[in-house]
C-alpha positions in Angstrom: 333.7 8.8 -63.5 332.0 11.4 -62.4 331.8 12.7 -58.9 328.3 11.9 -58.0 329.2 7.9 -59.6 332.4 9.2 -57.1 330.4 9.2 -54.1 327.6 5.8 -54.7 330.3 4.3 -55.7 332.8 4.8 -52.0 330.0 4.5 -50.4 329.4 1.1 -50.9 333.2 0.4 -49.8 332.0 2.9 -47.3 329.0 0.5 -46.0 330.0 -2.0 -45.9 333.3 -2.1 -44.3 330.6 -0.1 -41.1 328.9 -4.1 -41.4 332.2 -5.2 -41.3 333.1 -3.7 -38.1 329.5 -3.7 -36.5 329.5 -7.5 -36.5 333.7 -7.8 -34.8 332.1 -6.5 -31.9 328.6 -7.9 -31.6 329.5 -10.9 -31.2 332.7 -13.0 -30.6 334.4 -14.8 -33.5 333.0 -17.8 -35.0 335.7 -20.0 -35.7 334.7 -21.0 -38.8 335.5 -16.8 -39.4 338.8 -17.3 -38.4 338.8 -20.5 -40.1 338.5 -17.5 -43.0 340.6 -15.2 -42.5 343.4 -17.6 -41.5 343.0 -20.4 -43.6 342.1 -18.9 -47.0 342.8 -14.9 -46.7 339.9 -14.1 -46.6 340.7 -11.4 -44.6 343.4 -10.0 -47.5 340.6 -8.1 -49.5 339.3 -6.1 -46.1 343.1 -5.1 -45.2 343.6 -3.9 -49.8 340.6 -2.0 -48.5 342.3 -0.4 -45.7 345.6 0.2 -47.2 343.8 2.0 -49.8 342.1 4.1 -46.9 346.9 5.5 -46.3 344.9 2.2 -43.0 348.2 0.0 -43.8 349.4 0.4 -40.9 346.6 -0.8 -38.9 345.6 -3.3 -41.2 348.9 -5.0 -41.0 349.2 -5.0 -37.2 345.2 -7.0 -37.3 346.8 -9.4 -39.9 349.5 -9.7 -37.3 347.5 -10.8 -35.2 345.6 -12.7 -36.9 349.1 -14.9 -37.8 350.6 -15.4 -34.1 347.5 -16.9 -33.4 348.8 -20.0 -35.1 351.5 -20.4 -32.2 348.0 -22.1 -30.3 346.2 -24.6 -31.1 343.6 -25.0 -33.2 341.7 -25.8 -30.7 342.5 -22.7 -28.4 342.4 -19.7 -30.9 338.2 -19.3 -30.9 338.4 -20.7 -26.9 341.1 -17.7 -26.4 339.8 -15.2 -28.8 336.3 -15.6 -26.1 338.8 -15.4 -23.7 339.7 -11.3 -24.9 336.7 -11.1 -26.2 334.6 -11.6 -22.4 338.1 -9.8 -21.0 337.9 -7.0 -23.3 334.1 -6.1 -23.5 332.1 -8.1 -21.0 333.4 -7.4 -17.5 332.2 -4.5 -15.6 335.3 -2.2 -14.0 338.4 -1.0 -14.7 339.8 -4.1 -16.2 338.3 -3.5 -19.2 336.5 -1.4 -21.8 332.7 -1.3 -22.3 331.3 -0.4 -25.2 329.3 2.2 -24.9 329.7 5.3 -24.9 327.2 5.7 -21.6 330.2 4.6 -19.1 332.7 7.3 -21.1 330.9 9.6 -20.6 328.4 9.7 -17.4 330.4 11.2 -14.0 329.1 7.3 -12.8 330.3 4.8 -15.8 326.5 3.3 -15.2 325.2 2.1 -18.4 321.5 3.3 -20.1 323.1 6.7 -20.1 322.2 9.7 -22.1 323.9 8.5 -25.0 321.0 5.7 -25.3 318.1 7.5 -24.7 319.9 10.1 -27.9 321.1 6.5 -29.4 316.9 4.4 -28.8 315.8 8.1 -30.3 318.3 8.9 -33.6 316.2 4.8 -34.2 313.1 6.4 -34.3 314.6 10.0 -36.2 315.0 7.3 -38.8 312.7 4.9 -38.6 315.2 2.2 -37.5 315.4 -1.0 -35.1 317.8 -3.2 -34.1 317.7 -7.1 -34.1 315.7 -7.7 -31.2 318.3 -11.3 -30.5 320.4 -7.8 -29.8 320.3 -7.3 -26.5 323.1 -4.7 -25.6 322.2 -1.0 -25.2 321.3 1.5 -27.6 325.0 3.4 -27.8 326.8 -0.3 -27.6 329.3 0.7 -30.4 328.6 -1.9 -33.2 324.6 -0.4 -32.9 326.4 3.5 -34.2 328.2 1.3 -37.0 325.5 0.2 -38.5 323.1 2.2 -38.7 326.4 4.5 -39.8 326.3 1.2 -42.8 322.4 1.3 -42.7 322.5 5.3 -43.8 324.6 5.0 -46.1 322.5 2.2 -48.3 320.1 4.4 -47.8 321.5 7.0 -49.5 322.8 5.3 -52.4 319.2 4.0 -52.6 317.5 7.8 -52.8 320.5 9.1 -53.9 320.5 11.3 -51.5 322.3 15.3 -51.7 326.3 14.6 -51.5 326.6 17.9 -48.6 324.7 17.9 -46.5 324.3 13.7 -46.8 327.7 13.9 -45.9 327.3 17.1 -43.5 325.5 15.7 -41.6 326.9 12.3 -40.4 330.5 13.6 -39.6 327.9 15.7 -37.5 326.8 11.7 -36.3 330.2 10.7 -36.3 331.5 14.2 -34.1 328.6 14.2 -31.7 327.6 10.3 -31.2 331.1 8.9 -31.6 334.0 10.1 -31.6 333.3 12.3 -28.2 334.6 8.4 -26.5 336.0 6.5 -29.3 339.3 7.7 -28.3 338.9 6.6 -24.6 337.1 3.7 -25.6 339.9 2.5 -28.1 343.0 3.8 -25.9 341.5 1.7 -22.7 341.3 -1.6 -24.9 345.1 -1.3 -25.5 345.6 -1.3 -21.7 344.3 -4.5 -20.8 346.3 -7.7 -21.1 344.6 -10.1 -22.5 345.9 -13.3 -24.5 345.8 -12.0 -28.0 346.3 -8.6 -29.7 343.4 -9.0 -32.3 340.6 -6.6 -30.0 343.3 -4.5 -29.2 344.6 -4.1 -33.2 340.5 -4.3 -34.7 339.5 -1.4 -32.0 342.8 0.7 -32.5 342.2 0.6 -36.8 338.1 1.0 -36.3 339.4 4.8 -34.2 341.2 5.1 -37.6 339.4 4.0 -40.2 336.3 6.9 -37.7 338.3 9.2 -38.5 339.9 9.0 -42.2 335.7 8.4 -43.2 335.0 11.7 -41.3 338.0 13.4 -43.1 337.0 12.0 -46.4 333.7 13.8 -45.6 335.1 17.3 -44.8 336.6 16.8 -48.3 333.2 16.7 -49.5 331.7 19.4 -47.4 334.5 21.7 -48.1 
């Protein structure tokens, strides 16, 4: 396999993982998804992907959190996770961790700030639009993940030049995501919730992006 083929194969996996994170943070986990993770070992293949990237310890934390859910009555698991999701991502104030860039990059922690405007212009420039049922601000964490997934897919379909595309994606990650994601992740670890699943997932997401950026940098350099 030559370097171009390796790049294409890596992009397929990258796009799938970015899309997976986009779905995780866009809405509460459903009972069906949770049952799949717990009983059908659906997370195992995802764990293997993260392990291959050197993120085993972060993915292990997610696996432990999934296993610990079995200590709760089955009918209560999805309810408790929905409560954790709301506590972390839907409430306002310092007792939650709003998943919006504007909250961390503005002095007054207001939403719909410049990051949301920048993302809207970026979406327009790339001729992308959000699903009409997704009624969150443009600078919601899931939007950054889905943009990366779509961008990567587009680079596969159009066979975009590897080095320049890698540099453009590095610039995007640095200027649009990594300038606030560490604050978000740190905040998530401090909030008291019933389970460790979402704090574990936020930590894994940050490390995945850092690892992905490093891999892109090796292509550029």
